[in-house]
Amino acid sequence: MAQNRPIVLKVSTVYDGRGGTIRNTTIVVEGSKITRIGGAAPAGALTYDLTALTVSPGWIDTHSHIGYHFGDDGRNGGRGEGPAKSTLRAVDNAVMTLDAGFTTIQSPGQLADKDLRDAIARGIIPGPRILTSLQPLMENSGPPDKLRELVRERKAQGADFIKLFASKSIREGGAQTMTDEQLQAACGEAKALGLRTIVHAHSAESAKAATLAGCTSIEHGAYITDDVFTLMEERGTYYDPNIGLVLQNYLENKAKFLGQGNYNEEGFAFMEKGVTIVRDTFKKALTHKKLKIIYGTDAVAGAHGRNYEEFIVRVRDGGQDPMAALISATSLSAESLGLGDQIGSLAVGMQADIVGFDGDPLHDVNAARRAVFVMKGGKVYEHLQPGR
Ligand SMILES: [Zn+2]
């Protein structure tokens, strides 16, 4: 019943997600959308006083492995775990992510994402809006024709976009794996079907190949060089560096990953060096003023619900302007998802994805950790007293 009543948010400081600041007004929410900013409250409205908070659009994480978790055995993935437990761990991750102020995430991706995405969309469990690639494609997925077929298959399975692995992991040096022809086939077919492509690419050559193939975004890009950043600027390719959470989380939880695949001592030694490498690459990226740097964390097991750490590291250690970092986490990431007219900014007609922070993240980066009010699609999911 409450959802049928209009909601009025009384606010004092609002960042609109596009670089603007609105002060001392009201935001009127009807159904799932923002219908008015300013003016008197409609009859019967339910009012929330957010004047003690700093308000922004819900944040977006364009790269979160929402299903990844530690099992009861304390290990990544959990050995011998049943499907119900895995699903419930993914729900934990979704709830923690939403409570942290992230109202939309993109998962690149696993098959189980689909049911989680759809259950959240039906409103039966809390969580961020989820976009998923389902299973990613890689060099051994097949030759160009097979990749085109797999892209069509993913679309038929309900994928929102396509995820490609064009290079090795940072633990293995990040060299290009998919050929230029494979990338052209996959990104070309996806584009023809109206799907975006996000590409894991660490080396400069793999990022260059993906950019030339017309892929939508480059993920990680630890070793991207100035000439490739310039190419990405020219082509409008999005860049999703992940400098603030994923490597730090691996190092903090080393014992839970060690011994699985390339999570060996050598891999961890690479990741320790990687923290500085990716930060320096990010600083280089910032000098390219037209480069569209979006917000993704590459959150894995142990990182969900701390997606804000990326913002803190970008501003505090990477030297990014805090307003630019906020725009990255809201309207620019929304644009990269093809949802710029629905989410990522606070304006009339947009989805009512609204977060209130105890403190102002633009003046105190640590306030990004203190989302105390979270609304998604006009529904309030969290409303805590500030100063907890
Ligand atoms: Zn990833």
XYZ file of C-alpha atoms and ligand atoms in Angstrom:
389
model
C 0.000 0.000 0.000
C 2.748 2.414 1.004
C 4.234 2.087 -2.445
C 1.092 3.508 -3.972
C 1.465 6.711 -1.957
C 3.724 9.384 -3.391
C 6.984 9.780 -1.485
C 8.559 13.123 -0.751
C 12.229 13.384 0.126
C 13.206 16.576 1.914
C 16.814 17.244 0.984
C 19.467 19.873 1.636
C 22.405 18.780 -0.552
C 21.897 16.748 -3.719
C 24.498 15.804 -6.300
C 22.562 15.106 -9.485
C 25.143 12.691 -10.933
C 25.927 14.919 -13.912
C 28.077 17.431 -12.079
C 25.280 19.625 -10.736
C 24.386 20.368 -7.125
C 20.808 21.044 -6.017
C 20.134 22.570 -2.608
C 17.224 22.733 -0.171
C 14.400 21.221 -2.144
C 12.034 18.281 -2.271
C 12.159 15.248 -4.543
C 8.766 13.752 -5.344
C 8.665 10.032 -6.189
C 5.577 8.385 -7.630
C 5.652 4.727 -8.543
C 9.206 3.900 -9.566
C 10.141 7.346 -10.877
C 11.064 10.857 -9.875
C 8.091 12.961 -10.961
C 8.991 16.373 -9.568
C 11.824 18.307 -7.985
C 10.691 21.235 -5.826
C 7.206 22.444 -4.990
C 4.612 21.363 -2.473
C 4.119 17.758 -1.406
C 1.287 15.956 -3.183
C -1.719 14.931 -1.058
C -1.176 11.816 1.032
C 2.553 11.763 0.470
C 4.895 9.891 2.772
C 7.777 12.179 3.743
C 11.385 11.274 4.513
C 13.561 13.998 5.961
C 17.030 13.537 4.434
C 18.257 17.046 5.225
C 21.014 15.684 7.476
C 22.387 13.586 4.583
C 24.167 14.113 1.287
C 22.051 12.705 -1.526
C 23.075 11.293 -4.894
C 21.737 8.916 -7.536
C 22.217 5.261 -6.659
C 25.743 4.172 -7.518
C 26.550 1.721 -10.293
C 29.189 -1.004 -10.320
C 29.770 -2.040 -13.929
C 31.879 -5.055 -12.960
C 30.756 -7.134 -9.990
C 30.861 -10.930 -9.833
C 27.745 -11.001 -7.709
C 27.697 -14.780 -7.258
C 31.298 -15.202 -6.051
C 31.521 -16.040 -2.367
C 33.380 -17.918 0.349
C 31.843 -21.214 1.403
C 31.261 -22.604 4.870
C 34.762 -24.063 4.625
C 36.149 -20.545 4.361
C 37.392 -21.151 0.825
C 36.612 -19.330 -2.414
C 33.585 -21.023 -3.974
C 33.092 -23.497 -1.138
C 33.936 -27.150 -1.786
C 31.024 -29.519 -2.308
C 28.472 -26.797 -1.755
C 24.881 -27.395 -2.890
C 23.065 -25.065 -5.298
C 20.683 -23.660 -2.655
C 23.576 -22.520 -0.498
C 25.369 -20.982 -3.487
C 22.237 -19.083 -4.425
C 21.713 -17.802 -0.893
C 25.326 -16.598 -0.750
C 24.665 -14.684 -3.961
C 21.591 -13.173 -2.284
C 23.805 -12.116 0.651
C 26.071 -10.373 -1.845
C 23.130 -8.671 -3.519
C 21.726 -7.374 -0.232
C 25.115 -6.111 0.946
C 25.708 -4.395 -2.398
C 22.338 -2.635 -2.312
C 22.786 -1.597 1.324
C 26.121 -0.040 0.345
C 24.249 2.301 -2.006
C 24.793 0.423 -5.274
C 21.422 0.168 -7.004
C 22.674 -1.316 -10.298
C 25.457 -3.760 -11.041
C 26.720 -5.515 -14.132
C 27.946 -9.089 -13.688
C 30.377 -10.514 -16.208
C 29.067 -13.245 -15.560
C 27.771 -16.743 -14.797
C 24.690 -18.752 -15.703
C 23.182 -18.505 -12.200
C 23.066 -14.695 -12.520
C 19.972 -14.975 -14.633
C 17.663 -16.308 -11.915
C 19.071 -13.853 -9.364
C 18.594 -10.959 -11.800
C 15.025 -11.989 -12.535
C 14.083 -12.624 -8.880
C 15.359 -9.184 -7.895
C 13.477 -7.638 -10.827
C 10.291 -9.366 -9.652
C 10.815 -7.716 -6.270
C 10.821 -10.894 -4.203
C 14.325 -10.345 -2.833
C 16.245 -7.130 -2.255
C 19.248 -6.385 -4.408
C 20.620 -4.122 -7.067
C 19.288 -4.142 -10.601
C 21.473 -6.744 -12.341
C 22.708 -6.934 -15.907
C 24.559 -10.132 -16.794
C 26.581 -11.589 -19.654
C 25.844 -15.121 -18.451
C 28.910 -17.235 -19.360
C 31.800 -15.277 -20.883
C 33.490 -16.126 -24.176
C 37.234 -16.615 -24.636
C 39.945 -17.701 -27.048
C 39.100 -21.397 -26.764
C 35.363 -20.780 -27.310
C 36.021 -21.326 -31.010
C 36.930 -19.705 -34.337
C 35.175 -16.503 -35.513
C 32.080 -18.251 -36.908
C 31.607 -20.220 -33.713
C 31.952 -17.012 -31.665
C 29.241 -15.328 -33.747
C 27.018 -18.305 -33.079
C 27.767 -18.156 -29.341
C 26.943 -14.448 -29.237
C 23.543 -15.225 -30.774
C 23.119 -18.078 -28.305
C 23.861 -15.805 -25.319
C 21.285 -13.329 -26.539
C 18.716 -16.122 -26.869
C 19.584 -17.273 -23.324
C 18.784 -13.778 -22.026
C 22.204 -12.142 -21.678
C 22.161 -8.350 -21.376
C 25.614 -7.994 -22.925
C 28.634 -10.086 -23.937
C 31.777 -10.569 -21.847
C 35.024 -11.493 -23.578
C 38.433 -12.494 -22.235
C 40.970 -11.004 -24.644
C 43.999 -11.397 -22.429
C 45.456 -13.526 -19.660
C 44.911 -12.513 -16.068
C 47.134 -10.026 -14.275
C 48.488 -13.029 -12.353
C 49.861 -14.384 -15.654
C 51.141 -11.168 -17.186
C 48.038 -10.153 -19.155
C 49.153 -10.984 -22.744
C 46.566 -11.059 -25.557
C 44.767 -14.390 -25.936
C 41.854 -13.916 -28.392
C 42.987 -13.093 -31.905
C 42.042 -9.833 -33.615
C 39.709 -11.848 -35.873
C 37.977 -13.455 -32.898
C 37.437 -10.063 -31.278
C 36.104 -8.567 -34.516
C 33.695 -11.471 -34.932
C 32.352 -11.379 -31.360
C 32.090 -7.599 -30.996
C 30.788 -7.194 -34.557
C 28.059 -9.796 -34.121
C 27.083 -8.386 -30.720
C 26.797 -4.878 -32.145
C 24.636 -6.147 -35.000
C 22.304 -7.690 -32.403
C 22.233 -4.542 -30.262
C 24.363 -6.009 -27.487
C 27.288 -4.293 -25.794
C 30.641 -6.041 -25.315
C 32.908 -5.694 -22.331
C 36.406 -7.018 -22.718
C 38.894 -8.224 -20.128
C 42.187 -6.884 -21.514
C 45.354 -6.144 -19.535
C 48.061 -5.665 -22.160
C 48.152 -2.594 -24.390
C 47.937 -4.756 -27.531
C 44.834 -6.617 -26.328
C 43.124 -3.335 -25.357
C 44.049 -1.902 -28.746
C 42.696 -4.926 -30.604
C 39.392 -4.759 -28.680
C 39.095 -1.015 -29.318
C 39.712 -1.460 -33.053
C 37.139 -4.283 -33.095
C 34.531 -1.790 -31.887
C 33.987 -3.411 -28.473
C 32.179 -1.252 -25.907
C 34.483 -1.207 -22.902
C 37.919 -2.310 -21.774
C 38.066 -3.876 -18.322
C 41.151 -3.669 -16.043
C 43.721 -2.573 -18.652
C 46.628 -2.666 -16.218
C 49.239 -2.137 -18.921
C 47.460 0.249 -21.297
C 49.783 2.819 -22.840
C 49.171 6.461 -23.753
C 48.769 5.749 -27.467
C 46.044 3.177 -26.750
C 44.273 5.543 -24.333
C 44.321 8.126 -27.126
C 42.795 5.578 -29.509
C 40.097 4.762 -26.940
C 39.325 8.481 -26.574
C 38.958 8.804 -30.336
C 36.716 5.731 -30.608
C 34.644 6.514 -27.519
C 35.608 3.205 -25.916
C 34.849 3.110 -22.199
C 37.608 2.311 -19.733
C 36.854 0.431 -16.540
C 39.947 0.402 -14.334
C 39.542 -1.512 -11.096
C 42.125 -0.057 -8.762
C 40.550 0.127 -5.335
C 39.003 -3.148 -4.271
C 39.755 -6.328 -6.179
C 43.514 -6.701 -5.677
C 43.359 -5.391 -2.113
C 40.598 -7.904 -1.364
C 42.635 -10.802 -2.779
C 45.617 -9.814 -0.640
C 43.477 -9.414 2.500
C 41.888 -12.832 1.932
C 44.913 -14.640 0.500
C 44.416 -17.853 2.514
C 40.893 -18.275 1.143
C 42.073 -18.215 -2.504
C 45.577 -19.706 -2.323
C 45.986 -23.047 -4.080
C 43.147 -22.613 -6.579
C 44.187 -22.293 -10.253
C 46.518 -19.337 -10.745
C 45.979 -18.130 -7.168
C 49.434 -19.408 -6.278
C 52.388 -17.673 -4.595
C 53.582 -16.360 -7.945
C 50.133 -14.992 -8.726
C 49.929 -13.259 -5.356
C 53.380 -11.750 -5.856
C 52.102 -10.333 -9.163
C 49.002 -8.937 -7.477
C 51.046 -7.230 -4.762
C 52.966 -5.356 -7.440
C 49.718 -4.892 -9.341
C 48.250 -2.489 -6.763
C 50.841 0.124 -7.727
C 50.827 -0.745 -11.433
C 47.074 -0.213 -11.819
C 47.151 2.995 -9.775
C 49.889 4.415 -12.021
C 47.965 3.374 -15.146
C 44.869 5.072 -13.720
C 46.838 8.297 -13.179
C 47.955 8.089 -16.802
C 44.348 7.544 -17.898
C 43.263 10.685 -16.026
C 45.538 12.793 -18.222
C 43.366 11.796 -21.205
C 40.560 14.287 -20.668
C 38.110 12.789 -23.165
C 38.572 9.214 -21.976
C 35.322 7.884 -20.532
C 36.391 6.260 -17.264
C 33.523 4.283 -15.804
C 33.096 2.766 -12.350
C 33.701 -0.936 -11.832
C 35.285 -2.823 -8.973
C 35.663 -6.420 -10.230
C 34.212 -7.434 -6.853
C 34.789 -11.120 -6.057
C 34.268 -13.187 -2.895
C 34.850 -11.037 0.159
C 34.445 -7.728 -1.659
C 30.675 -7.403 -2.004
C 29.173 -4.572 0.002
C 32.490 -2.711 -0.094
C 32.113 -1.522 -3.675
C 32.664 2.081 -2.455
C 36.373 1.352 -1.802
C 37.042 1.975 -5.496
C 35.814 5.566 -5.098
C 37.972 6.115 -2.023
C 41.151 4.802 -3.668
C 40.538 6.685 -6.921
C 40.171 9.987 -5.103
C 42.591 9.510 -2.213
C 45.413 7.629 -3.982
C 44.668 8.061 -7.687
C 44.176 11.817 -7.613
C 40.782 11.821 -9.324
C 38.588 14.842 -8.723
C 35.847 13.649 -6.314
C 33.017 15.048 -8.461
C 34.459 13.264 -11.524
C 34.605 10.037 -9.510
C 30.961 10.494 -8.492
C 29.911 11.157 -12.105
C 31.841 8.022 -13.080
C 29.903 5.970 -10.495
C 26.547 7.357 -11.612
C 25.682 8.983 -14.957
C 28.752 7.918 -16.937
C 28.427 4.287 -15.923
C 24.693 4.456 -16.690
C 25.531 5.755 -20.174
C 28.020 2.908 -20.673
C 25.246 0.413 -19.872
C 22.937 2.066 -22.399
C 20.701 3.149 -19.510
C 21.617 6.826 -19.336
C 18.010 7.890 -19.851
C 16.773 5.748 -16.939
C 19.347 5.635 -14.144
C 22.482 7.401 -12.932
C 21.120 10.900 -12.540
C 18.614 12.681 -10.343
C 16.102 14.364 -12.622
C 12.404 14.233 -13.414
C 11.477 11.091 -15.338
C 14.418 9.049 -14.078
C 14.105 5.892 -12.003
C 14.020 6.831 -8.318
C 17.362 5.240 -7.398
C 18.434 7.538 -4.577
C 21.101 7.211 -1.903
C 21.729 9.324 1.195
C 25.143 9.379 2.858
C 25.957 10.277 6.444
C 28.533 12.897 5.464
C 29.603 14.245 2.101
C 31.764 11.866 0.019
C 33.067 14.780 -2.054
C 34.584 16.379 1.055
C 35.281 13.276 3.123
C 35.879 10.225 0.921
C 35.189 7.860 3.822
C 31.581 9.062 3.859
C 31.153 6.877 0.746
C 31.156 3.968 3.238
C 28.143 5.405 5.033
C 25.079 5.020 2.808
C 22.235 5.213 5.352
C 19.296 5.738 3.019
C 18.813 3.570 -0.075
C 15.877 3.761 -2.466
C 15.716 1.726 -5.671
C 12.933 2.143 -8.214
C 10.899 4.195 -5.721
C 11.105 1.619 -2.944
C 12.992 2.322 0.281
C 15.336 -0.535 1.197
C 17.384 1.100 3.920
C 16.773 4.015 6.269
C 19.193 4.173 9.172
C 19.874 6.929 11.645
C 23.007 8.852 10.743
C 25.856 8.757 13.252
C 25.580 5.019 13.837
Zn 36.051 -9.719 -13.436
